[in-house]
Amino acid sequence: MATVGNSTNIFWQESPIGRLERQKLLNQKGCVVWITGLSGSGKSTLAFSVNKELYSRGKLSYILDGDNLRHGLNKNLCFSAEDRTENIRRVGEVAKLFADAGLICIASLISPYRKDRDACRAMLPDSNFIEARLLVDARDPKGLYKLARAGKIKGFTGIDDPYEPPLNCEIEIKQKDGVCPTPNAMAGQVVSYLEEEGYLHF
Ligand SMILES: Nc1ncnc2c1ncn2[C@@H]1O[C@H](COP(=O)(O)OS(=O)(=O)O)[C@@H](OP(=O)(O)O)[C@H]1O
Ligand SMILES: Nc1ncnc2c1ncn2[C@@H]1O[C@H](COP(=O)(O)OP(=O)(O)O)[C@@H](O)[C@H]1O
């Protein structure tokens, strides 16, 4: 008998087909690529590009994008510190399931708090949490910064809400001479890392 959180009398059920069998089937290793950065820094663009590049190499990945998940799984959450923490916790748990399924799970969320990202890292076995930080000038295609600067959106990350950069991330994507790398170049940096670390083969 076990108690987990608020659940009592629950038992873990182990399937005879496990992570290793699925990884062998897919000829890849499940992991989470966690993309963090300000709104408009290119998280979704990078996620799409990595997803496409992996697809072209016959590798299965799946994107968990903050904006999209707030249309469903996380539609009851707002942008208070408490709700952002719950947002990241839920996505971390879902990402863990996708990695266990053998997929390369690409999570792209602002995830502004270091402790929340570190909690997701701690959910994953071994070193299967790869944190990629986008350190580039944010763009404003949705006009949100303009609204936030005008005081029309309160608690906007980077304006009147905090962003805590990673202290030790696996991948940092930066501008060179003030120029942002192209989406393909950014994705190349991530895919090369996955290749070098052995995630693209079983
Ligand atoms: N207050 C505030 N602060 C930051 N962002 C805001 C806010 N309100 C709405 N949005 C829009 O929500 C998108 C970010 O959602 P996330 O789930 O990634 O955010 S978080 O990780 O919980 O902080 C973010 O999308 P991206 O621009 O793709 O990052 C915004 O479009
Ligand atoms: N590497 C890049 N080079 C040029 N434009 C980019 C690049 N990455 C993203 N963009 C553009 O910047 C804007 C914000 O990108 P997006 O991926 O939506 O960011 P985020 O998901 O972090 O909010 C979009 O208009 C996108 O087309």
Coordinates of C-alpha atoms and ligand atoms in Angstrom, one line a residue:
M1 CA 0.0 0.0 0.0
A2 CA 1.3 3.4 -0.8
T3 CA 0.3 7.1 -0.4
V4 CA 1.4 9.5 -3.2
G5 CA 0.4 13.1 -2.9
N6 CA -3.3 13.0 -2.1
S7 CA -3.8 9.5 -3.4
T8 CA -3.9 6.6 -1.0
N9 CA -3.8 2.8 -1.6
I10 CA -2.2 3.0 -5.1
F11 CA 0.3 0.6 -6.7
W12 CA 2.8 1.2 -9.5
Q13 CA 2.0 -1.1 -12.5
E14 CA 5.0 -2.1 -14.6
S15 CA 4.4 -3.2 -18.2
P16 CA 6.6 -5.9 -19.6
I17 CA 7.4 -3.7 -22.6
G18 CA 9.4 -0.8 -21.2
R19 CA 11.4 2.2 -22.2
L20 CA 14.4 0.1 -23.5
E21 CA 12.2 -1.9 -25.9
R22 CA 10.5 1.3 -27.2
Q23 CA 13.9 3.0 -27.7
K24 CA 15.2 -0.1 -29.6
L25 CA 12.1 0.0 -31.8
L26 CA 12.7 3.7 -32.6
N27 CA 16.5 3.5 -32.7
Q28 CA 16.8 6.6 -30.6
K29 CA 16.9 7.5 -26.9
G30 CA 14.1 9.3 -25.2
C31 CA 14.9 12.7 -23.7
V32 CA 13.6 16.2 -23.1
V33 CA 14.9 19.3 -24.8
W34 CA 13.7 22.1 -22.7
I35 CA 13.8 25.5 -24.5
T36 CA 13.6 28.5 -22.2
G37 CA 13.6 32.2 -23.0
L38 CA 11.6 35.4 -23.1
S39 CA 8.5 35.8 -25.1
G40 CA 9.4 36.5 -28.7
S41 CA 12.9 35.0 -28.4
G42 CA 12.2 32.3 -30.9
K43 CA 11.3 29.3 -28.8
S44 CA 8.5 28.0 -31.0
T45 CA 10.6 28.7 -34.1
L46 CA 13.5 26.7 -32.7
A47 CA 11.2 23.9 -31.6
F48 CA 9.6 23.6 -35.1
S49 CA 13.1 23.7 -36.7
V50 CA 14.5 20.9 -34.5
N51 CA 11.3 18.9 -35.0
K52 CA 11.6 19.2 -38.7
E53 CA 15.4 18.4 -38.8
L54 CA 14.8 15.3 -36.6
Y55 CA 11.9 14.2 -38.8
S56 CA 14.1 14.4 -41.9
R57 CA 16.6 12.1 -40.1
G58 CA 13.9 9.6 -39.3
K59 CA 13.8 10.5 -35.6
L60 CA 10.5 10.9 -33.7
S61 CA 10.1 14.1 -31.7
Y62 CA 7.0 15.9 -30.3
I63 CA 6.6 19.5 -29.3
L64 CA 5.0 20.7 -26.1
D65 CA 4.6 24.4 -26.7
G66 CA 3.5 26.7 -23.8
D67 CA 1.1 28.8 -25.9
N68 CA -0.6 25.6 -27.3
L69 CA -0.8 23.8 -24.0
R70 CA -2.6 26.8 -22.5
H71 CA -5.4 26.1 -25.0
G72 CA -6.1 22.7 -23.3
L73 CA -4.1 21.0 -20.5
N74 CA -3.3 24.3 -18.9
K75 CA -6.3 26.4 -19.8
N76 CA -7.2 26.9 -16.2
L77 CA -3.9 28.6 -15.4
C78 CA -3.0 32.3 -15.5
F79 CA 0.4 34.0 -15.3
S80 CA 0.8 34.4 -11.5
A81 CA 4.0 33.0 -10.1
E82 CA 2.0 30.1 -8.6
D83 CA 0.2 29.2 -11.9
R84 CA 3.4 29.5 -13.9
T85 CA 5.0 27.0 -11.4
E86 CA 2.0 24.6 -11.9
N87 CA 2.2 25.1 -15.7
I88 CA 5.9 24.0 -15.7
R89 CA 5.3 21.1 -13.3
R90 CA 2.5 19.7 -15.5
V91 CA 4.5 20.1 -18.7
G92 CA 7.5 18.5 -16.9
E93 CA 5.4 15.5 -16.0
V94 CA 4.0 15.2 -19.6
A95 CA 7.5 15.6 -21.1
K96 CA 8.7 12.8 -18.8
L97 CA 6.1 10.5 -20.2
F98 CA 7.0 11.4 -23.8
A99 CA 10.7 10.7 -23.0
D100 CA 9.7 7.4 -21.4
A101 CA 7.8 6.6 -24.6
G102 CA 11.1 6.9 -26.3
L103 CA 10.5 10.2 -28.0
I104 CA 12.6 13.3 -28.2
C105 CA 10.3 15.7 -26.4
I106 CA 10.8 19.4 -27.2
A107 CA 9.3 21.6 -24.5
S108 CA 9.2 25.3 -25.4
L109 CA 8.0 27.5 -22.6
I110 CA 9.2 30.8 -21.1
S111 CA 9.6 28.8 -17.8
P112 CA 10.9 31.9 -16.0
Y113 CA 11.8 30.4 -12.7
R114 CA 15.0 28.4 -12.2
K115 CA 13.6 26.3 -9.4
D116 CA 10.7 25.1 -11.7
R117 CA 13.0 24.1 -14.5
D118 CA 15.3 22.4 -12.0
A119 CA 12.3 20.5 -10.6
C120 CA 11.6 19.2 -14.2
R121 CA 15.3 18.2 -14.6
A122 CA 15.0 16.2 -11.3
M123 CA 12.0 14.3 -12.7
L124 CA 14.1 12.7 -15.5
P125 CA 16.4 9.8 -15.0
D126 CA 20.1 10.1 -15.9
S127 CA 21.0 13.3 -17.8
N128 CA 18.0 13.2 -20.1
F129 CA 17.0 16.8 -19.5
I130 CA 18.7 19.1 -22.0
E131 CA 18.2 22.8 -21.2
A132 CA 18.5 25.1 -24.2
R133 CA 18.4 28.8 -23.4
L134 CA 17.6 31.4 -26.1
L135 CA 19.7 34.5 -25.3
V136 CA 18.7 36.8 -28.2
D137 CA 16.9 40.0 -28.6
A138 CA 13.1 39.4 -28.2
R139 CA 10.9 40.3 -31.1
D140 CA 7.3 41.4 -30.7
P141 CA 5.2 39.8 -33.5
K142 CA 2.1 39.7 -31.2
G143 CA 2.4 43.3 -30.0
L144 CA 2.5 42.0 -26.4
Y145 CA 5.6 44.0 -25.3
K146 CA 4.0 47.1 -26.7
L147 CA 0.9 46.5 -24.6
A148 CA 3.0 45.5 -21.5
R149 CA 5.1 48.7 -21.8
A150 CA 1.9 50.7 -22.0
G151 CA 0.7 49.1 -18.8
K152 CA -2.1 47.3 -20.6
I153 CA -0.7 43.8 -19.7
K154 CA 0.4 43.4 -16.1
G155 CA 3.0 40.9 -15.0
F156 CA 4.6 40.4 -18.4
T157 CA 7.9 38.5 -18.3
G158 CA 10.9 40.8 -18.9
I159 CA 8.9 43.9 -18.3
D160 CA 7.3 43.8 -14.8
D161 CA 7.8 40.1 -14.1
P162 CA 11.1 38.2 -13.6
Y163 CA 13.1 35.9 -15.9
E164 CA 15.8 33.9 -14.1
P165 CA 18.4 32.6 -16.6
P166 CA 19.9 29.1 -16.2
L167 CA 23.2 29.0 -14.4
N168 CA 24.5 25.9 -16.1
C169 CA 22.4 24.9 -19.2
E170 CA 23.6 22.4 -21.8
I171 CA 22.9 24.6 -24.8
E172 CA 23.0 28.4 -25.1
I173 CA 21.9 30.1 -28.3
K174 CA 23.4 33.6 -28.7
Q175 CA 23.6 36.3 -31.2
K176 CA 26.9 36.8 -33.0
D177 CA 27.9 40.5 -33.7
G178 CA 24.3 41.4 -32.9
V179 CA 22.9 39.0 -35.4
C180 CA 20.6 36.2 -34.4
P181 CA 21.5 32.8 -36.0
T182 CA 18.9 31.5 -38.5
P183 CA 16.3 29.0 -37.3
N184 CA 18.2 26.3 -39.2
A185 CA 21.5 27.2 -37.5
M186 CA 19.9 27.3 -34.1
A187 CA 18.3 23.9 -34.7
G188 CA 21.7 22.6 -36.0
Q189 CA 23.2 23.5 -32.6
V190 CA 20.6 21.4 -30.8
V191 CA 20.6 18.5 -33.2
S192 CA 24.5 18.3 -33.1
Y193 CA 24.3 18.2 -29.3
L194 CA 21.8 15.3 -29.5
E195 CA 24.0 13.5 -32.0
E196 CA 27.2 13.9 -30.0
E197 CA 25.5 12.8 -26.8
G198 CA 24.2 9.6 -28.5
Y199 CA 20.4 10.3 -28.4
L200 CA 19.9 9.7 -32.1
H201 CA 20.8 6.0 -32.0
F202 CA 19.8 3.3 -29.6
Ligands
LIG1 N1 2.0 38.0 -18.6 C1 2.6 37.2 -19.5 N2 3.9 36.9 -19.5 C2 4.5 36.2 -20.5 N3 3.8 35.7 -21.5 C3 2.5 35.9 -21.6 C4 1.8 36.7 -20.6 N4 0.5 36.8 -21.0 C5 0.4 36.1 -22.1 N5 1.5 35.6 -22.5 C6 1.7 34.7 -23.7 O1 1.8 33.4 -23.1 C7 2.9 32.7 -23.7 C8 3.8 32.1 -22.6 O2 3.2 31.0 -22.1 P1 4.1 29.9 -21.2 O3 3.2 28.9 -20.8 O4 5.3 29.6 -22.0 O5 4.6 30.8 -20.0 S1 5.3 30.4 -18.6 O6 6.3 29.4 -18.9 O7 4.2 29.8 -17.8 O8 5.8 31.6 -18.0 C9 3.7 33.8 -24.4 O9 4.0 33.2 -25.6 P2 5.5 33.2 -26.3 O10 5.6 34.6 -26.9 O11 5.5 32.1 -27.3 O12 6.5 32.9 -25.2 C10 2.8 35.0 -24.6 O13 2.2 35.0 -25.9
LIG2 N1 16.3 32.8 -35.7 C1 15.4 33.7 -36.1 N2 15.7 34.5 -37.1 C2 14.8 35.4 -37.5 N3 13.5 35.5 -37.0 C3 13.2 34.7 -36.0 C4 14.1 33.7 -35.6 N4 13.5 33.0 -34.6 C5 12.3 33.5 -34.5 N5 12.0 34.5 -35.3 C6 10.8 35.3 -35.4 O1 10.7 36.0 -34.2 C7 9.3 36.0 -33.8 C8 9.2 35.3 -32.4 O2 9.5 33.9 -32.6 P1 8.7 32.8 -31.8 O3 9.3 31.5 -32.2 O4 7.2 33.0 -31.9 O5 9.2 33.1 -30.3 P2 8.6 32.6 -28.9 O6 8.0 31.3 -29.1 O7 9.8 32.6 -28.0 O8 7.6 33.7 -28.5 C9 8.5 35.3 -34.9 O9 8.0 36.3 -35.7 C10 9.6 34.5 -35.6 O10 9.3 34.3 -37.0

